[in-house]
Coordinates of C-alpha atoms in Angstrom, one line a residue:
Chain A
M115 CA 116.4 49.1 109.8
H116 CA 112.7 49.0 110.6
R117 CA 113.6 49.1 113.8
F118 CA 114.9 52.6 113.5
L119 CA 112.8 53.7 111.2
R120 CA 109.8 52.7 113.1
L121 CA 111.7 54.7 116.5
S122 CA 112.3 57.5 114.1
I123 CA 108.6 57.8 112.9
L124 CA 107.4 57.8 115.9
L125 CA 109.9 61.3 117.4
V126 CA 108.8 63.0 114.1
G127 CA 105.4 62.1 114.8
M128 CA 105.0 63.0 118.4
F129 CA 107.4 66.3 117.8
F130 CA 104.5 67.7 115.1
A131 CA 101.5 66.8 117.8
V132 CA 103.2 68.4 120.6
G133 CA 104.3 71.3 118.7
S134 CA 100.4 71.6 117.4
Y135 CA 98.6 71.6 120.8
A136 CA 101.0 74.1 121.9
T137 CA 100.3 76.2 119.4
D138 CA 96.7 75.6 119.4
T139 CA 96.2 75.8 123.3
A140 CA 98.0 78.7 124.1
P141 CA 97.8 79.8 128.5
P142 CA 95.1 81.3 130.1
I143 CA 94.9 85.0 129.3
T144 CA 93.9 86.1 132.6
T145 CA 94.2 84.1 135.9
E146 CA 93.3 85.1 139.7
D147 CA 96.4 85.2 140.6
D148 CA 97.7 87.2 137.1
L149 CA 97.6 90.7 139.2
G150 CA 99.9 93.0 138.7
P151 CA 102.4 94.7 141.8
Q152 CA 100.7 96.3 145.2
V153 CA 101.9 100.1 144.1
E154 CA 101.9 102.1 147.2
Q155 CA 100.2 105.3 145.9
P156 CA 100.5 108.7 148.4
I157 CA 97.5 108.4 149.0
E158 CA 95.1 105.5 148.9
F159 CA 92.3 106.2 146.4
P160 CA 89.3 104.8 147.9
H161 CA 88.5 104.2 143.3
N162 CA 85.0 102.0 145.2
R163 CA 83.4 105.1 147.0
H164 CA 83.7 107.4 143.9
A165 CA 83.4 104.7 141.0
G166 CA 82.0 101.8 143.2
L167 CA 77.9 100.4 142.6
H168 CA 75.2 102.2 144.8
D169 CA 74.5 100.4 147.9
P170 CA 70.7 100.8 148.3
A171 CA 71.1 100.1 152.5
D172 CA 72.9 103.5 152.4
D173 CA 69.5 105.1 151.9
A174 CA 67.5 104.0 154.9
D175 CA 70.1 106.0 157.6
P176 CA 72.2 108.6 156.0
S177 CA 74.1 109.3 159.0
K178 CA 75.9 106.1 158.8
P179 CA 79.0 106.0 157.0
A180 CA 77.6 104.6 153.4
K181 CA 79.3 101.1 152.2
G182 CA 78.3 101.2 148.2
G183 CA 79.8 103.7 145.7
M184 CA 78.3 107.1 143.9
E185 CA 78.7 106.2 140.5
I186 CA 81.0 108.7 139.5
N187 CA 82.1 108.4 136.1
C188 CA 85.5 107.4 134.8
M189 CA 85.5 110.4 132.4
Y190 CA 85.2 112.8 135.4
C191 CA 88.5 112.8 136.4
H192 CA 89.8 110.9 133.7
T193 CA 89.0 113.4 131.3
Y194 CA 91.5 113.7 129.0
A195 CA 91.7 109.5 128.8
R196 CA 88.5 110.5 125.4
R197 CA 90.9 113.8 123.9
S198 CA 94.2 112.4 123.8
M199 CA 96.7 109.8 124.0
V200 CA 97.3 109.7 127.3
A201 CA 94.5 109.3 130.1
G202 CA 97.0 111.9 132.1
I203 CA 96.2 112.5 136.0
P204 CA 93.7 114.4 137.4
P205 CA 95.2 117.6 139.0
L206 CA 95.3 118.2 142.7
R207 CA 92.2 120.9 142.2
K208 CA 90.1 118.2 140.7
C209 CA 90.1 116.5 143.8
I210 CA 89.2 119.6 146.0
G211 CA 86.5 121.6 143.5
C212 CA 84.5 118.2 144.6
H213 CA 85.8 117.6 148.9
Q214 CA 85.5 121.4 149.5
S215 CA 82.5 121.6 149.9
I216 CA 82.1 118.0 151.2
E217 CA 81.9 118.7 155.3
S218 CA 81.2 115.1 156.0
V219 CA 84.9 114.1 155.4
K220 CA 87.1 116.2 155.7
E221 CA 88.1 115.9 159.2
T222 CA 88.8 111.8 157.6
P223 CA 92.6 110.9 157.8
R224 CA 92.9 111.0 154.0
I225 CA 91.3 113.9 152.9
K226 CA 93.5 116.2 155.5
K227 CA 96.1 115.0 153.9
L228 CA 94.3 115.8 150.3
F229 CA 94.4 119.4 151.7
E230 CA 98.1 119.6 153.0
Y231 CA 98.7 118.7 149.8
W232 CA 96.9 121.7 148.5
E233 CA 98.2 123.9 151.2
A234 CA 101.3 123.4 149.9
K235 CA 101.2 123.6 146.4
K236 CA 102.2 120.8 145.9
A237 CA 100.7 118.2 143.8
I238 CA 100.3 114.4 144.4
P239 CA 103.4 112.3 143.6
W240 CA 100.6 109.3 142.5
K241 CA 102.7 106.3 141.1
K242 CA 101.8 104.6 137.2
V243 CA 100.3 101.1 138.3
H244 CA 99.5 100.7 134.3
D245 CA 102.8 101.0 133.2
L246 CA 103.6 100.1 128.9
P247 CA 106.7 99.4 127.7
D248 CA 108.9 102.5 126.4
F249 CA 107.9 101.5 122.9
V250 CA 104.3 101.2 123.3
R251 CA 102.1 103.4 121.6
F252 CA 98.4 102.6 123.4
N253 CA 95.5 105.3 122.0
H254 CA 93.1 105.4 125.0
E255 CA 91.3 108.6 123.1
R256 CA 90.5 105.9 120.0
H257 CA 89.1 103.5 121.8
V258 CA 87.0 105.4 123.9
Q259 CA 85.8 107.4 121.6
R260 CA 85.3 103.4 119.5
F261 CA 84.0 101.8 122.4
V262 CA 82.2 105.0 124.5
F263 CA 80.7 107.0 122.3
Q264 CA 80.5 105.2 118.8
Q265 CA 78.9 102.1 120.4
N266 CA 76.7 103.4 123.7
R267 CA 78.9 100.9 125.8
P268 CA 79.2 101.6 129.9
V269 CA 82.4 103.5 130.5
Q270 CA 83.1 101.8 133.2
E271 CA 82.8 98.0 131.5
A272 CA 85.1 99.6 127.9
C273 CA 87.7 101.2 130.6
G274 CA 87.6 97.6 132.4
Y275 CA 88.5 96.1 129.0
C276 CA 91.9 97.2 129.7
H277 CA 91.7 98.2 133.8
G278 CA 90.1 95.6 135.4
D279 CA 87.0 95.9 137.6
I280 CA 89.1 99.2 139.2
K281 CA 85.4 100.0 141.1
T282 CA 85.7 97.9 142.8
M283 CA 89.1 98.7 144.3
T284 CA 90.8 100.7 146.6
V285 CA 93.7 101.8 145.0
A286 CA 94.2 100.5 141.6
R287 CA 95.8 97.1 141.2
R288 CA 96.8 95.9 136.9
Q289 CA 94.5 93.3 136.5
K290 CA 94.9 92.8 133.1
P291 CA 98.1 91.1 131.4
L292 CA 98.1 94.3 129.1
T293 CA 100.7 91.9 126.5
M294 CA 100.7 92.4 123.1
G295 CA 99.5 88.6 122.8
W296 CA 96.6 90.0 125.0
C297 CA 95.8 93.2 122.5
A298 CA 96.2 91.9 119.6
S299 CA 94.1 89.0 120.8
C300 CA 91.0 91.9 120.7
H301 CA 92.1 93.3 117.9
Q302 CA 91.6 90.5 116.1
K303 CA 87.7 90.1 116.8
D304 CA 85.3 91.5 114.5
H305 CA 83.8 94.5 116.4
L306 CA 80.9 96.7 115.8
V307 CA 81.6 99.9 114.1
S308 CA 79.0 101.7 115.4
A309 CA 75.8 101.0 118.1
S310 CA 73.6 101.1 115.5
S311 CA 74.5 99.6 112.4
S312 CA 75.7 95.9 111.9
E313 CA 79.4 96.5 110.2
T314 CA 82.1 95.2 112.0
S315 CA 85.9 95.7 111.9
H316 CA 88.9 95.1 114.0
G317 CA 91.7 96.7 115.6
P318 CA 94.8 97.7 113.6
N319 CA 97.2 94.5 112.7
D320 CA 100.0 96.6 111.5
C321 CA 103.2 96.0 114.2
F322 CA 104.1 99.9 113.5
T323 CA 100.4 101.5 114.7
C324 CA 101.2 100.5 118.2
H325 CA 105.6 100.4 118.1
K326 CA 107.8 102.8 117.9
Chain B
M51 CA 97.8 84.7 116.5
S52 CA 97.6 80.8 116.0
V53 CA 98.8 78.6 113.2
S54 CA 94.9 77.5 112.9
N55 CA 93.8 81.1 112.2
L56 CA 97.0 82.1 110.1
L57 CA 96.0 79.1 108.1
Q58 CA 92.4 79.7 107.6
N59 CA 93.0 83.7 106.9
W60 CA 96.1 83.1 104.6
S61 CA 94.5 84.5 101.6
T62 CA 94.6 87.8 104.2
F63 CA 97.9 87.4 105.5
R64 CA 99.2 86.5 102.0
H65 CA 101.5 89.6 100.9
E66 CA 102.1 89.7 97.3
H67 CA 104.0 91.3 94.9
P68 CA 103.1 95.3 95.1
I69 CA 102.1 95.1 91.2
N70 CA 99.4 92.4 93.0
D71 CA 98.8 93.4 95.7
K72 CA 95.4 95.1 96.8
P73 CA 95.9 98.7 96.2
H74 CA 96.2 101.1 98.8
A75 CA 92.8 102.3 100.6
E76 CA 93.5 105.7 101.8
I77 CA 96.5 106.4 102.1
K78 CA 100.5 106.5 101.2
W79 CA 102.8 107.9 101.7
A80 CA 105.5 109.7 99.3
M81 CA 107.9 112.5 99.5
T82 CA 109.6 114.6 96.3
I83 CA 112.8 115.9 96.5
D84 CA 113.1 118.5 93.7
L85 CA 117.1 118.7 94.0
D86 CA 117.4 121.5 91.7
T87 CA 115.9 124.0 94.7
C88 CA 118.6 122.1 96.9
I89 CA 120.8 123.9 98.1
G90 CA 122.7 120.9 100.3
C91 CA 122.8 122.5 103.1
N92 CA 122.0 120.3 105.8
A93 CA 119.1 121.6 107.8
C94 CA 116.6 119.0 106.8
S95 CA 119.6 116.2 108.5
V96 CA 119.5 118.5 111.6
A97 CA 115.8 118.4 111.6
C98 CA 116.3 115.3 111.4
Y99 CA 118.4 114.7 115.3
A100 CA 116.3 117.0 116.9
E101 CA 112.8 114.7 115.7
N102 CA 113.9 112.0 115.7
N103 CA 116.2 111.3 118.9
L104 CA 119.6 110.6 117.0
P105 CA 122.4 110.3 118.9
V106 CA 125.2 112.0 117.7
V107 CA 128.2 109.6 117.2
G108 CA 132.0 112.6 117.0
K109 CA 134.9 111.8 115.4
E110 CA 136.0 108.9 115.7
K111 CA 132.8 106.6 115.6
Y112 CA 131.7 108.5 112.5
A113 CA 135.4 108.0 110.3
H114 CA 134.3 104.3 111.1
G115 CA 131.2 104.4 109.7
Q116 CA 128.6 104.9 112.7
S117 CA 126.9 107.8 111.9
M118 CA 123.1 107.9 113.1
H119 CA 121.9 110.2 110.3
W120 CA 118.9 108.6 108.8
I121 CA 119.2 111.7 105.8
R122 CA 123.1 112.5 104.6
I123 CA 123.2 114.7 102.2
E124 CA 125.0 113.5 99.2
R125 CA 127.2 115.6 97.4
Y126 CA 127.9 114.7 93.4
W127 CA 131.1 116.8 91.5
G128 CA 129.9 116.2 88.1
E129 CA 128.9 113.2 86.4
T130 CA 130.9 110.0 86.1
E131 CA 132.4 109.7 82.5
V132 CA 133.6 106.5 81.8
K133 CA 136.0 106.3 78.7
E134 CA 135.3 104.5 75.2
E135 CA 139.2 102.7 75.9
Y136 CA 138.2 101.6 79.5
D137 CA 140.4 99.9 80.2
P138 CA 139.5 98.1 83.9
N139 CA 143.4 97.7 84.4
S140 CA 144.2 101.1 85.0
N141 CA 143.3 103.1 88.1
F142 CA 140.2 103.5 89.1
D143 CA 140.4 107.1 89.8
M144 CA 141.8 107.7 86.6
V145 CA 138.4 107.4 85.1
Q146 CA 136.9 109.6 87.2
Q147 CA 137.9 113.1 85.8
D148 CA 134.8 115.0 84.9
F149 CA 135.1 117.3 88.2
Q150 CA 132.7 120.1 87.7
A151 CA 133.6 122.5 90.0
D152 CA 132.5 126.1 88.4
Q153 CA 129.0 124.5 89.3
G154 CA 129.0 123.1 92.4
A155 CA 129.0 119.9 93.4
Q156 CA 125.0 118.8 92.9
F157 CA 123.8 117.6 96.3
L158 CA 120.7 114.7 97.0
P159 CA 119.6 114.2 99.8
M160 CA 119.5 110.1 101.1
L161 CA 116.9 109.2 103.3
C162 CA 114.9 105.5 103.9
Q163 CA 113.5 105.6 99.8
Q164 CA 110.3 103.1 102.2
C165 CA 110.3 100.7 99.0
E166 CA 107.4 99.1 97.9
A167 CA 109.0 95.9 97.4
A168 CA 111.6 96.4 100.2
P169 CA 114.6 94.2 100.1
C170 CA 115.3 94.9 103.5
E171 CA 111.5 93.3 104.2
T172 CA 112.4 89.9 102.9
V173 CA 115.8 89.3 104.5
C174 CA 114.9 89.4 108.1
P175 CA 115.0 86.6 109.9
V176 CA 112.8 87.8 112.7
G177 CA 110.1 90.3 111.1
A178 CA 111.2 93.6 112.1
T179 CA 110.5 95.1 109.2
N180 CA 107.8 94.7 107.7
H181 CA 105.3 96.5 105.7
T182 CA 102.3 99.0 106.7
E183 CA 98.5 99.8 105.2
D184 CA 99.7 102.6 104.5
G185 CA 103.0 102.0 102.8
L186 CA 105.9 102.4 104.7
N187 CA 108.3 99.5 105.2
S188 CA 108.3 100.1 109.3
Q189 CA 111.3 98.9 112.2
I190 CA 110.1 97.0 115.0
Y191 CA 113.0 97.5 117.2
N192 CA 112.4 96.3 119.7
R193 CA 111.1 92.9 117.7
C194 CA 115.1 93.4 116.0
I195 CA 118.1 91.1 116.6
G196 CA 120.2 92.8 115.1
S197 CA 121.1 90.8 112.4
R198 CA 122.2 93.6 109.9
Y199 CA 120.7 91.9 107.3
C200 CA 118.8 94.3 106.6
S201 CA 121.7 96.8 106.3
A202 CA 123.3 94.6 103.6
N203 CA 120.4 94.4 101.4
C204 CA 119.3 98.0 100.9
P205 CA 120.3 99.0 97.8
F206 CA 120.4 102.7 99.4
K207 CA 122.5 102.1 102.6
V208 CA 120.1 104.4 104.6
R209 CA 119.8 101.5 108.0
Y210 CA 122.1 102.4 110.6
F211 CA 122.8 100.6 113.6
N212 CA 123.2 101.2 117.3
W213 CA 126.8 99.9 117.7
W214 CA 127.2 101.5 121.2
N215 CA 124.2 102.2 123.7
Y216 CA 124.0 105.5 122.9
P217 CA 122.8 107.2 125.7
E218 CA 125.9 106.1 127.6
Q219 CA 127.9 107.6 125.7
E220 CA 129.8 110.2 126.4
N221 CA 128.7 112.9 123.6
A222 CA 125.8 111.4 122.6
W223 CA 123.1 114.5 123.7
P224 CA 125.5 116.4 126.1
E225 CA 124.0 117.9 128.6
P226 CA 121.2 119.8 128.6
L227 CA 120.2 118.0 125.1
P228 CA 118.5 114.6 126.7
L229 CA 115.5 117.6 127.5
Q230 CA 115.0 117.5 124.0
L231 CA 114.5 114.2 123.3
N232 CA 111.1 113.5 121.5
P233 CA 108.7 111.3 123.7
D234 CA 106.7 110.3 120.6
L235 CA 109.5 107.5 120.3
T236 CA 112.0 105.7 121.7
V237 CA 115.4 106.2 122.5
R238 CA 117.1 102.9 120.5
T239 CA 119.3 100.7 122.8
K240 CA 122.9 98.7 121.8
G241 CA 122.2 95.9 119.3
V242 CA 119.4 97.6 117.3
M243 CA 119.0 99.1 112.9
E244 CA 116.6 102.0 112.7
K245 CA 116.2 103.9 109.7
C246 CA 113.8 106.6 108.3
T247 CA 110.1 106.7 109.0
F248 CA 108.8 109.5 107.1
C249 CA 108.6 110.6 111.2
K250 CA 105.8 108.1 111.6
Q251 CA 104.5 110.2 115.1
R252 CA 103.9 112.7 113.1
T253 CA 101.4 110.8 110.7
Y254 CA 100.5 109.2 113.0
T255 CA 98.8 112.0 114.7
A256 CA 97.3 113.7 111.6
R257 CA 95.6 110.6 110.7
N258 CA 94.1 109.8 114.7
N259 CA 93.2 113.9 114.9
A260 CA 91.9 113.3 111.4
R261 CA 89.8 110.7 112.8
S262 CA 88.7 112.1 116.1
E263 CA 87.1 114.7 113.5
G264 CA 85.6 112.7 111.4
R265 CA 86.9 113.8 108.2
P266 CA 90.3 112.2 106.3
V267 CA 93.8 113.3 106.2
H268 CA 93.6 116.0 103.9
D269 CA 97.4 117.3 102.5
G270 CA 99.6 119.6 104.7
D271 CA 97.8 117.8 108.0
V272 CA 101.2 116.4 108.3
Q273 CA 104.9 117.8 107.4
T274 CA 108.0 115.2 107.8
A275 CA 111.0 116.7 110.2
C276 CA 112.9 117.2 107.0
Q277 CA 110.7 119.5 105.2
Q278 CA 109.2 121.3 107.4
S279 CA 113.0 122.8 108.4
C280 CA 113.9 123.2 104.3
P281 CA 114.9 126.4 103.8
T282 CA 113.8 125.9 100.0
N283 CA 111.0 123.5 99.9
A284 CA 113.1 120.9 98.0
I285 CA 110.7 118.6 100.0
S286 CA 107.3 118.0 99.7
F287 CA 105.8 114.7 101.3
G288 CA 102.2 113.4 101.5
N289 CA 98.9 111.2 100.8
L290 CA 99.8 109.6 96.9
V291 CA 96.1 108.5 96.7
D292 CA 94.7 111.9 97.5
P293 CA 94.8 113.3 94.0
E294 CA 94.3 117.0 95.7
A295 CA 98.1 116.1 97.5
R296 CA 100.9 118.6 96.1
V297 CA 103.2 114.9 96.3
A298 CA 100.1 113.0 94.2
K299 CA 100.3 116.1 91.3
Q300 CA 104.1 116.4 90.9
W301 CA 104.6 112.2 90.4
E302 CA 101.5 112.5 88.3
Q303 CA 102.7 115.9 86.5
Q304 CA 106.1 113.6 85.6
Q305 CA 104.5 110.5 84.7
V306 CA 106.4 108.5 88.0
D307 CA 103.8 105.8 88.7
L308 CA 104.4 103.5 91.7
A309 CA 104.3 100.3 90.2
K310 CA 106.0 100.6 87.6
E311 CA 109.6 99.8 87.7
K312 CA 110.4 101.7 84.0
Q313 CA 108.1 104.8 82.7
E314 CA 106.6 105.3 80.1
K315 CA 108.3 108.4 79.6
D316 CA 112.1 107.4 80.1
E317 CA 111.6 105.2 76.4
K318 CA 110.6 108.9 74.3
A319 CA 113.3 110.2 72.9
D320 CA 112.3 113.4 73.4
N321 CA 111.7 113.1 77.6
K322 CA 112.4 116.7 79.2
L323 CA 110.9 115.6 82.1
R324 CA 112.8 115.8 85.5
G325 CA 111.4 112.9 88.0
Y326 CA 112.9 109.6 88.7
R327 CA 113.4 107.3 91.3
I328 CA 117.0 106.1 92.4
L329 CA 117.9 102.3 91.4
E330 CA 114.2 102.3 89.8
E331 CA 115.6 99.1 87.3
L332 CA 116.3 97.3 90.4
R333 CA 112.4 97.3 91.5
P334 CA 112.1 97.9 95.5
Y335 CA 109.6 100.8 94.0
P336 CA 110.8 103.5 96.0
S337 CA 108.2 106.1 97.5
I338 CA 110.5 108.7 96.4
M339 CA 110.9 110.5 93.3
Y340 CA 113.6 113.0 92.9
L341 CA 113.5 116.1 90.7
E342 CA 117.0 115.8 88.1
R343 CA 118.7 118.9 88.8
V344 CA 118.4 121.1 85.9
R345 CA 121.8 121.6 84.8
E346 CA 123.7 125.0 83.1
S347 CA 125.1 123.1 80.2
A348 CA 122.1 121.6 79.3
V349 CA 119.7 124.9 80.0

């Protein structure tokens, strides 16, 4: 009888021990290999060249091809991120707007392809990299307004919370898991309301705010 | 949400009965439907189909009770008079004999009442339906496992179950209707429950725009699809907390209190106010107030 009791108490105890351990140690949210799939784009757009950090070595000899980036603000091309729910894809004329007057790279294969699209009057069929399921509503405007304009965080840092270190990539790749638990892990934290105040608030916790 | 977080912040997660619960801070969406002006034209129902991606199920499925109209027009022919000498053994139809066809049918648009103490919320085994801070009764489609318990527990019968994968059904959206599907909400799949959301996508957009402009949501910023299409303006929708809102004024005028299961005015003998809430005595605290039809016989 006692042996029977001992065994069941041991089993129950083990169940709770394992259970509480499992609930408290959630798997790490970002791992080295936890990258999204490699998306093949029509033009291999070099994010690092446009948004990457400036390399001082480039100044020494301007005739050589530059290694560093030009630190262009994300919102220069992704202009709707701060104004609407969806960030959108920059139109082709945004690319041409600059590139028609950049003679030095006009003969490179990627820019040639770019002008082919331009002359054919066709939009570039970019593919989606950060693709959320259809039942999720993510609002770019609210996040950019909060972190960039209210908290005065650097744009690349604020975008990077979800999009990862885009400035070091050529073709963008998903670095963050973009799962619900990952979203909620940040929504639970206290964030400053603005750069000048010490008041904090956290993201919405309602299912209905993000699920549609 | 880890268990330790849940235990530490139990007081914030715990949802009490609405009477004891913290009041709605900014927004409580509510509706008023004036039955005196409602002409039963079904425009609200059609508008809802267009706005909320509702599939047309067809005659056969409709006969099986599989219709998907989030707002339906109920017809009532006169009032049922139970005779003094009510005989339970007699045919029940014999009791309902007070047809007043000369006055026409009474119409009642029935949609989710967005109850404050919703009976559907408490029974969901997976927590797919729960209360939002702006006082809506939300339905999370991807969380739903289709137990249909909520529908069984709903006293208003306004929850609709997806018995089929409607996009694959022949007549749900015949060409070119798929082109009019609203991208702001999903097309639900087979096996989930759905219901009126008070046009969540519209209230969301209104709140978002107001926030971008750094102001509170004004009355008239948001219209639900049914309200927008109503030819007689029978439906008004807005923020009950905002004293300037049309809805709040109507509720105040009719002396209907959201957090009471028995309105004081109903106790008075000379009560002439028309406002009432359906099945109030069941204590779900509905967010829709109906204004009773003024009948010819009463004038």
